[in-house]
Amino acid sequence: MDQIDRDWVVIKVIKISAMPAVPPSMPLLTICQALPKGDKVDLVLQKGTELGAHDFILFGGRRSVARVREGQQDGKLERWNRITTEASRQSRRRTIPQVLWFKSAREVAEASRQSLRLLLWEDETVRSLKKVINQKTTPDSVIVVIGPEGGFDPEEIQIFTGHGFIPVTLGQNILRTETAAIAITAILNHHWSEF
């Protein structure tokens, strides 16, 4: 029988079970997603967590339809972090990805310290993701920036490339923003996986 007093608590352990944990993916992958409209962000966070993203940055892209108003940030972050917590539990991860919010592309670019910085850009025609990651040694950390439904504003492209981000393409098809986030997470996890 459990007992609770002002200064102490007595509990009875009913069951102890070991849960095998899936090792985190290497390198540490940050998915940086311009805020998509509707519940698409939920899908990005859930599936990205299941596929091994280390953490997430959401930001207000100039062409993002969805917005986070002043005063809403804490509630949104709490909800988004709850999604990654639940997805971590379901996928038996050892770690829970953290979700951060930045107001703009400039804030993201200036704060990025990852050793490999990629920018998924629908207008990139020269550098494929495959070529770039095959030319590089395995980095310690990677950040991938994904634009909103309306794509990146030209000034955002300049901001990111000016801070060392490499524009890459995933191919000829234009993917939905949430599909691009899920695809890049799976591709990079597979590329650097030991399996």
Short mmCIF file of C-alpha atoms in Angstrom, two decimals:
data_model
loop_
_atom_site.label_atom_id
_atom_site.label_comp_id
_atom_site.label_asym_id
_atom_site.label_seq_id
_atom_site.Cartn_x
_atom_site.Cartn_y
_atom_site.Cartn_z
CA MET A 1 0.00 0.00 0.00
CA ASP A 2 1.35 3.41 -0.96
CA GLN A 3 1.67 6.02 1.76
CA ILE A 4 2.08 9.74 1.40
CA ASP A 5 3.01 12.17 4.11
CA ARG A 6 4.18 15.75 4.02
CA ASP A 7 7.87 14.79 4.20
CA TRP A 8 7.97 11.32 2.66
CA VAL A 9 6.37 8.90 0.23
CA VAL A 10 6.27 5.10 0.29
CA ILE A 11 5.60 3.29 -2.96
CA LYS A 12 5.48 -0.33 -3.97
CA VAL A 13 7.23 -1.37 -7.18
CA ILE A 14 4.83 -3.49 -9.16
CA LYS A 15 6.92 -4.31 -12.19
CA ILE A 16 10.40 -3.60 -13.50
CA SER A 17 10.99 -4.25 -17.15
CA ALA A 18 13.95 -3.59 -19.37
CA MET A 19 13.15 -1.91 -22.62
CA PRO A 20 15.74 -2.43 -25.33
CA ALA A 21 16.73 0.92 -26.72
CA VAL A 22 17.40 1.64 -30.34
CA PRO A 23 20.77 3.42 -30.62
CA PRO A 24 20.71 7.01 -31.81
CA SER A 25 21.65 7.65 -35.41
CA MET A 26 25.08 9.09 -36.20
CA PRO A 27 25.91 11.79 -37.06
CA LEU A 28 23.61 13.98 -34.97
CA LEU A 29 20.95 15.19 -37.39
CA THR A 30 19.04 18.44 -36.92
CA ILE A 31 15.96 18.88 -39.08
CA CYS A 32 15.30 22.58 -39.56
CA GLN A 33 11.81 23.07 -40.94
CA ALA A 34 10.16 26.31 -42.00
CA LEU A 35 6.82 26.21 -40.21
CA PRO A 36 4.30 24.42 -42.45
CA LYS A 37 0.56 25.02 -42.35
CA GLY A 38 -1.95 22.84 -40.55
CA ASP A 39 -0.86 19.73 -38.68
CA LYS A 40 2.04 18.96 -41.05
CA VAL A 41 4.53 19.94 -38.36
CA ASP A 42 3.17 17.13 -36.17
CA LEU A 43 3.95 14.62 -38.91
CA VAL A 44 7.48 16.01 -39.40
CA LEU A 45 8.22 15.80 -35.66
CA GLN A 46 6.70 12.35 -35.20
CA LYS A 47 8.23 10.66 -38.22
CA GLY A 48 11.54 12.50 -37.92
CA THR A 49 11.84 11.29 -34.33
CA GLU A 50 11.02 7.72 -35.32
CA LEU A 51 13.63 7.86 -38.09
CA GLY A 52 16.42 9.14 -35.84
CA ALA A 53 16.58 12.95 -35.99
CA HIS A 54 18.58 14.27 -33.03
CA ASP A 55 16.63 17.51 -32.72
CA PHE A 56 14.38 19.91 -34.59
CA ILE A 57 14.41 23.61 -35.30
CA LEU A 58 11.20 25.20 -36.50
CA PHE A 59 11.33 28.71 -37.89
CA GLY A 60 9.16 31.36 -39.46
CA GLY A 61 10.04 31.40 -43.14
CA ARG A 62 9.13 34.50 -45.12
CA ARG A 63 6.76 32.43 -47.24
CA SER A 64 5.41 30.31 -44.38
CA VAL A 65 1.63 30.44 -44.27
CA ALA A 66 1.51 29.39 -40.61
CA ARG A 67 2.71 31.82 -37.95
CA VAL A 68 3.54 31.66 -34.26
CA ARG A 69 2.22 34.81 -32.62
CA GLU A 70 3.85 36.50 -29.65
CA GLY A 71 2.66 34.76 -26.51
CA GLN A 72 1.95 31.45 -28.31
CA GLN A 73 5.55 30.27 -28.44
CA ASP A 74 5.70 28.50 -25.05
CA GLY A 75 2.46 26.61 -25.61
CA LYS A 76 3.51 25.55 -29.11
CA LEU A 77 6.95 24.40 -27.93
CA GLU A 78 5.38 22.40 -25.11
CA ARG A 79 3.03 20.68 -27.55
CA TRP A 80 5.79 20.02 -30.11
CA ASN A 81 8.11 18.59 -27.45
CA ARG A 82 5.29 16.36 -26.23
CA ILE A 83 5.01 14.94 -29.76
CA THR A 84 8.74 14.08 -29.86
CA THR A 85 8.52 12.58 -26.37
CA GLU A 86 5.65 10.29 -27.39
CA ALA A 87 7.36 9.32 -30.65
CA SER A 88 10.59 8.58 -28.76
CA ARG A 89 8.76 6.30 -26.36
CA GLN A 90 7.00 4.50 -29.22
CA SER A 91 10.24 3.99 -31.15
CA ARG A 92 12.26 3.04 -28.03
CA ARG A 93 14.80 5.80 -28.40
CA ARG A 94 17.36 6.48 -25.70
CA THR A 95 17.07 10.22 -26.21
CA ILE A 96 14.23 12.61 -26.83
CA PRO A 97 14.74 15.18 -29.58
CA GLN A 98 14.38 18.76 -28.46
CA VAL A 99 12.29 21.19 -30.50
CA LEU A 100 13.49 24.78 -30.76
CA TRP A 101 11.81 27.83 -32.29
CA PHE A 102 13.51 30.62 -34.22
CA LYS A 103 11.70 33.61 -35.69
CA SER A 104 13.63 33.81 -38.96
CA ALA A 105 16.08 32.21 -41.37
CA ARG A 106 18.74 34.69 -40.23
CA GLU A 107 18.42 33.53 -36.60
CA VAL A 108 18.78 29.90 -37.71
CA ALA A 109 21.79 30.59 -39.93
CA GLU A 110 23.61 32.61 -37.27
CA ALA A 111 23.02 29.97 -34.57
CA SER A 112 24.03 26.93 -36.66
CA ARG A 113 27.25 25.23 -35.60
CA GLN A 114 26.85 21.82 -37.27
CA SER A 115 29.83 20.51 -39.22
CA LEU A 116 27.72 19.87 -42.36
CA ARG A 117 24.99 22.35 -43.29
CA LEU A 118 22.59 21.43 -46.08
CA LEU A 119 19.82 23.46 -47.67
CA LEU A 120 17.15 21.55 -49.60
CA TRP A 121 16.30 23.88 -52.46
CA GLU A 122 13.93 23.13 -55.28
CA ASP A 123 15.86 25.40 -57.70
CA GLU A 124 19.23 23.69 -57.17
CA THR A 125 20.19 21.91 -60.40
CA VAL A 126 23.89 21.12 -59.94
CA ARG A 127 24.49 19.59 -56.51
CA SER A 128 22.53 16.51 -55.63
CA LEU A 129 22.35 15.35 -52.03
CA LYS A 130 24.01 12.10 -53.09
CA LYS A 131 27.04 13.86 -54.59
CA VAL A 132 27.54 16.09 -51.57
CA ILE A 133 27.30 13.42 -48.88
CA ASN A 134 29.44 10.97 -50.85
CA GLN A 135 32.24 13.57 -51.13
CA LYS A 136 32.33 14.31 -47.41
CA THR A 137 33.80 12.29 -44.58
CA THR A 138 31.23 11.40 -41.94
CA PRO A 139 30.51 14.61 -40.03
CA ASP A 140 29.82 14.83 -36.30
CA SER A 141 26.62 16.77 -36.89
CA VAL A 142 24.37 17.74 -39.79
CA ILE A 143 21.65 20.33 -40.15
CA VAL A 144 19.21 20.23 -43.06
CA VAL A 145 17.01 23.26 -43.76
CA ILE A 146 13.68 22.64 -45.48
CA GLY A 147 11.52 25.45 -46.80
CA PRO A 148 7.79 26.05 -46.45
CA GLU A 149 5.10 25.24 -48.99
CA GLY A 150 5.89 28.39 -50.98
CA GLY A 151 9.62 27.70 -51.11
CA PHE A 152 12.40 29.97 -49.91
CA ASP A 153 12.53 33.70 -50.45
CA PRO A 154 15.67 34.61 -52.50
CA GLU A 155 17.07 36.58 -49.55
CA GLU A 156 16.76 33.49 -47.34
CA ILE A 157 18.85 31.52 -49.84
CA GLN A 158 21.52 34.24 -49.65
CA ILE A 159 21.42 34.22 -45.85
CA PHE A 160 21.88 30.46 -45.63
CA THR A 161 24.56 30.17 -48.30
CA GLY A 162 26.38 33.11 -46.74
CA HIS A 163 26.61 31.07 -43.53
CA GLY A 164 28.08 27.97 -45.16
CA PHE A 165 24.92 26.05 -46.08
CA ILE A 166 25.25 23.92 -49.22
CA PRO A 167 22.17 23.98 -51.49
CA VAL A 168 21.25 20.46 -52.63
CA THR A 169 18.47 18.80 -54.55
CA LEU A 170 16.69 15.53 -53.88
CA GLY A 171 15.96 15.08 -57.58
CA GLN A 172 13.56 16.26 -60.25
CA ASN A 173 10.35 15.87 -58.29
CA ILE A 174 9.16 18.72 -56.09
CA LEU A 175 8.24 17.23 -52.71
CA ARG A 176 5.77 18.54 -50.20
CA THR A 177 7.56 20.16 -47.28
CA GLU A 178 6.62 17.40 -44.84
CA THR A 179 7.60 14.69 -47.36
CA ALA A 180 11.00 16.33 -47.88
CA ALA A 181 11.66 16.34 -44.12
CA ILE A 182 10.77 12.67 -43.75
CA ALA A 183 12.68 11.66 -46.90
CA ILE A 184 15.90 13.47 -45.97
CA THR A 185 15.85 11.99 -42.47
CA ALA A 186 15.46 8.47 -43.85
CA ILE A 187 18.07 8.99 -46.57
CA LEU A 188 20.74 10.38 -44.23
CA ASN A 189 20.00 7.81 -41.54
CA HIS A 190 20.42 5.04 -44.13
CA HIS A 191 23.56 6.61 -45.62
CA TRP A 192 25.43 6.82 -42.32
CA SER A 193 23.87 3.80 -40.64
CA GLU A 194 25.91 0.76 -39.66
CA PHE A 195 23.09 -1.57 -40.65
#
